[in-house]
Amino acid sequence: AAGDRGGEGASWHLIARACVAREEHDEAARAAREAHRLAAHVGDLGLRASALQTLSEASLAQGHTVDAIASASEALDLFRELGQASAEADALHALIGARLTNAEPSEALRTAKEAHQRARRMGSIKGEAAALMAVARVCIDIRAPTEATQALNNAQAIYRKLKDKQKEAQVLTTAIRAQLLTGEVEDALRAAKDARAICREIKDRRQESAVLDLVMQIHTECGDLVQALDAAKSSASALEELGDRVAA
């Protein structure tokens, strides 16, 4: 019977994820709660954590930021207990996003810095890099580009050491936003060029499109509409190629 309930819980979570993808957030929240209830009944910590993270995502989309914070915080604790570093990083970013949406930048920054200190104590360089990215995200939100850039530089060094090009491209994409806060257009475009080169190397067309959207924004704000149009066309092409690949 427990196995049946565990399987049923996993099915409810799949339904919740499908609802999130379709932006049916009320249905996603209901399905995630049912998945969490069933997971708790059979003692499946992994499914509980995943359901809570999905519930946080749905709650945030519904505008229920306090519920989103509570769910993300519990998910983060469970993923830490399970030792699942990648899932822990995702939960951390979900919690940071919820706190920022709830106008709690100080709490968001404290959470990110505590996560960084914990990762260093635990000797988790992946966790350290993820926490540095969270610190940078908050610093960009509160318009503290110097601290954001320092965190991003440290995160990039870690991802280079790990040879994780996908994460390095994400760092560079975030760096574009940090440099735009200081008006360093040339540095922002240089980071965009480096990020796009990595994206093309690893064939990450979705991330490349995100980079190109920022490039379009830069050129538009600078009044260079020809370059902005080129970036927009390239972004659309990247997404079109991604769609073809998924369809195939």
Short mmCIF file of N, CA, C and O in Angstrom, two decimals, residues 43-95:
data_model
loop_
_atom_site.label_atom_id
_atom_site.label_comp_id
_atom_site.label_asym_id
_atom_site.label_seq_id
_atom_site.Cartn_x
_atom_site.Cartn_y
_atom_site.Cartn_z
N GLY A 43 6.94 8.64 3.86
CA GLY A 43 8.28 9.00 4.30
C GLY A 43 9.28 9.20 3.18
O GLY A 43 10.48 8.96 3.37
N ASP A 44 8.82 9.65 2.02
CA ASP A 44 9.71 9.89 0.87
C ASP A 44 10.19 11.33 0.91
O ASP A 44 9.52 12.25 0.43
N LEU A 45 11.38 11.54 1.50
CA LEU A 45 11.89 12.90 1.68
C LEU A 45 12.18 13.58 0.34
O LEU A 45 11.95 14.79 0.19
N GLY A 46 12.69 12.82 -0.63
CA GLY A 46 13.01 13.40 -1.92
C GLY A 46 11.78 13.94 -2.63
O GLY A 46 11.79 15.05 -3.17
N LEU A 47 10.71 13.15 -2.62
CA LEU A 47 9.47 13.59 -3.25
C LEU A 47 8.85 14.74 -2.47
O LEU A 47 8.30 15.67 -3.08
N ARG A 48 8.93 14.67 -1.15
CA ARG A 48 8.43 15.79 -0.34
C ARG A 48 9.11 17.09 -0.73
O ARG A 48 8.46 18.12 -0.94
N ALA A 49 10.44 17.04 -0.83
CA ALA A 49 11.21 18.24 -1.16
C ALA A 49 10.86 18.76 -2.54
O ALA A 49 10.66 19.96 -2.74
N SER A 50 10.77 17.86 -3.51
CA SER A 50 10.45 18.26 -4.88
C SER A 50 9.06 18.86 -4.96
O SER A 50 8.83 19.86 -5.66
N ALA A 51 8.10 18.24 -4.25
CA ALA A 51 6.73 18.76 -4.25
C ALA A 51 6.67 20.14 -3.61
O ALA A 51 5.96 21.04 -4.09
N LEU A 52 7.43 20.33 -2.55
CA LEU A 52 7.47 21.64 -1.89
C LEU A 52 8.06 22.71 -2.80
O LEU A 52 7.58 23.85 -2.83
N GLN A 53 9.09 22.35 -3.55
CA GLN A 53 9.68 23.32 -4.46
C GLN A 53 8.70 23.70 -5.57
O GLN A 53 8.59 24.87 -5.93
N THR A 54 7.99 22.72 -6.09
CA THR A 54 6.97 23.01 -7.10
C THR A 54 5.85 23.86 -6.50
O THR A 54 5.36 24.79 -7.14
N LEU A 55 5.47 23.55 -5.27
CA LEU A 55 4.44 24.33 -4.59
C LEU A 55 4.90 25.78 -4.40
O LEU A 55 4.11 26.72 -4.57
N SER A 56 6.18 25.95 -4.08
CA SER A 56 6.72 27.31 -3.94
C SER A 56 6.62 28.07 -5.25
O SER A 56 6.21 29.24 -5.27
N GLU A 57 6.97 27.41 -6.33
CA GLU A 57 6.91 28.04 -7.65
C GLU A 57 5.48 28.45 -8.01
O GLU A 57 5.24 29.56 -8.49
N ALA A 58 4.54 27.54 -7.75
CA ALA A 58 3.14 27.83 -8.05
C ALA A 58 2.60 28.94 -7.15
O ALA A 58 1.88 29.83 -7.61
N SER A 59 2.96 28.89 -5.87
CA SER A 59 2.48 29.90 -4.92
C SER A 59 2.99 31.28 -5.30
O SER A 59 2.26 32.28 -5.22
N LEU A 60 4.24 31.34 -5.74
CA LEU A 60 4.80 32.63 -6.13
C LEU A 60 4.05 33.19 -7.34
O LEU A 60 3.75 34.39 -7.40
N ALA A 61 3.73 32.32 -8.30
CA ALA A 61 3.00 32.75 -9.48
C ALA A 61 1.59 33.20 -9.12
O ALA A 61 1.01 34.07 -9.79
N GLN A 62 1.04 32.64 -8.06
CA GLN A 62 -0.30 33.03 -7.59
C GLN A 62 -0.27 34.35 -6.82
O GLN A 62 -1.32 34.90 -6.52
N GLY A 63 0.94 34.80 -6.47
CA GLY A 63 1.06 36.00 -5.65
C GLY A 63 1.07 35.73 -4.16
O GLY A 63 1.01 36.65 -3.35
N HIS A 64 1.17 34.44 -3.79
CA HIS A 64 1.19 34.06 -2.37
C HIS A 64 2.64 33.95 -1.91
O HIS A 64 3.18 32.85 -1.73
N THR A 65 3.29 35.09 -1.75
CA THR A 65 4.74 35.07 -1.51
C THR A 65 5.12 34.46 -0.17
O THR A 65 6.15 33.79 -0.07
N VAL A 66 4.32 34.68 0.86
CA VAL A 66 4.64 34.11 2.17
C VAL A 66 4.62 32.59 2.10
O VAL A 66 5.50 31.91 2.64
N ASP A 67 3.59 32.05 1.43
CA ASP A 67 3.53 30.58 1.25
C ASP A 67 4.71 30.09 0.42
O ASP A 67 5.26 29.02 0.70
N ALA A 68 5.08 30.86 -0.60
CA ALA A 68 6.21 30.47 -1.45
C ALA A 68 7.50 30.41 -0.65
O ALA A 68 8.31 29.48 -0.80
N ILE A 69 7.70 31.39 0.23
CA ILE A 69 8.90 31.42 1.07
C ILE A 69 8.93 30.20 2.00
O ILE A 69 9.96 29.53 2.14
N ALA A 70 7.79 29.90 2.62
CA ALA A 70 7.73 28.78 3.56
C ALA A 70 8.02 27.45 2.85
O ALA A 70 8.80 26.63 3.35
N SER A 71 7.44 27.26 1.68
CA SER A 71 7.64 26.00 0.95
C SER A 71 9.08 25.87 0.47
O SER A 71 9.69 24.80 0.57
N ALA A 72 9.64 26.96 -0.08
CA ALA A 72 11.02 26.92 -0.57
C ALA A 72 12.01 26.69 0.56
O ALA A 72 12.99 25.96 0.40
N SER A 73 11.74 27.30 1.71
CA SER A 73 12.64 27.14 2.86
C SER A 73 12.64 25.69 3.35
O SER A 73 13.70 25.11 3.63
N GLU A 74 11.46 25.08 3.42
CA GLU A 74 11.38 23.68 3.85
C GLU A 74 12.03 22.77 2.82
O GLU A 74 12.73 21.80 3.18
N ALA A 75 11.82 23.05 1.53
CA ALA A 75 12.45 22.25 0.47
C ALA A 75 13.97 22.33 0.58
O ALA A 75 14.67 21.31 0.44
N LEU A 76 14.47 23.53 0.83
CA LEU A 76 15.92 23.73 0.96
C LEU A 76 16.48 22.88 2.09
O LEU A 76 17.51 22.20 1.93
N ASP A 77 15.81 22.88 3.24
CA ASP A 77 16.28 22.08 4.38
C ASP A 77 16.28 20.59 4.05
O ASP A 77 17.21 19.86 4.41
N LEU A 78 15.25 20.13 3.34
CA LEU A 78 15.17 18.71 3.00
C LEU A 78 16.25 18.30 2.00
O LEU A 78 16.87 17.24 2.15
N PHE A 79 16.48 19.13 1.00
CA PHE A 79 17.52 18.81 0.02
C PHE A 79 18.89 18.80 0.69
O PHE A 79 19.75 17.99 0.32
N ARG A 80 19.10 19.67 1.65
CA ARG A 80 20.36 19.66 2.40
C ARG A 80 20.50 18.37 3.18
O ARG A 80 21.57 17.76 3.22
N GLU A 81 19.41 17.95 3.83
CA GLU A 81 19.42 16.71 4.60
C GLU A 81 19.74 15.51 3.70
O GLU A 81 20.44 14.58 4.09
N LEU A 82 19.24 15.57 2.46
CA LEU A 82 19.45 14.47 1.52
C LEU A 82 20.81 14.54 0.82
O LEU A 82 21.22 13.59 0.16
N GLY A 83 21.49 15.70 0.94
CA GLY A 83 22.79 15.85 0.29
C GLY A 83 22.71 15.99 -1.21
O GLY A 83 23.64 15.63 -1.93
N GLN A 84 21.60 16.54 -1.70
CA GLN A 84 21.40 16.71 -3.14
C GLN A 84 21.79 18.15 -3.52
O GLN A 84 20.97 19.07 -3.45
N ALA A 85 23.05 18.32 -3.94
CA ALA A 85 23.60 19.65 -4.14
C ALA A 85 22.89 20.44 -5.23
O ALA A 85 22.60 21.64 -5.06
N SER A 86 22.62 19.81 -6.36
CA SER A 86 21.97 20.53 -7.46
C SER A 86 20.56 20.98 -7.08
O SER A 86 20.17 22.12 -7.35
N ALA A 87 19.82 20.08 -6.46
CA ALA A 87 18.46 20.43 -6.03
C ALA A 87 18.49 21.49 -4.94
O ALA A 87 17.64 22.38 -4.90
N GLU A 88 19.49 21.40 -4.06
CA GLU A 88 19.65 22.41 -3.02
C GLU A 88 19.88 23.79 -3.63
O GLU A 88 19.31 24.79 -3.18
N ALA A 89 20.69 23.85 -4.67
CA ALA A 89 20.96 25.13 -5.35
C ALA A 89 19.69 25.70 -5.95
O ALA A 89 19.41 26.91 -5.85
N ASP A 90 18.89 24.83 -6.57
CA ASP A 90 17.62 25.29 -7.15
C ASP A 90 16.68 25.82 -6.07
O ASP A 90 16.00 26.85 -6.27
N ALA A 91 16.62 25.11 -4.95
CA ALA A 91 15.75 25.54 -3.85
C ALA A 91 16.22 26.87 -3.26
O ALA A 91 15.41 27.73 -2.91
N LEU A 92 17.53 27.04 -3.18
CA LEU A 92 18.08 28.30 -2.68
C LEU A 92 17.65 29.45 -3.58
O LEU A 92 17.21 30.51 -3.09
N HIS A 93 17.78 29.27 -4.88
CA HIS A 93 17.40 30.34 -5.81
C HIS A 93 15.90 30.59 -5.76
O HIS A 93 15.45 31.74 -5.91
N ALA A 94 15.10 29.54 -5.53
CA ALA A 94 13.66 29.72 -5.40
C ALA A 94 13.34 30.56 -4.16
O ALA A 94 12.48 31.45 -4.20
N LEU A 95 14.04 30.26 -3.07
CA LEU A 95 13.82 31.01 -1.83
C LEU A 95 14.26 32.46 -1.99
O LEU A 95 13.55 33.39 -1.55
#
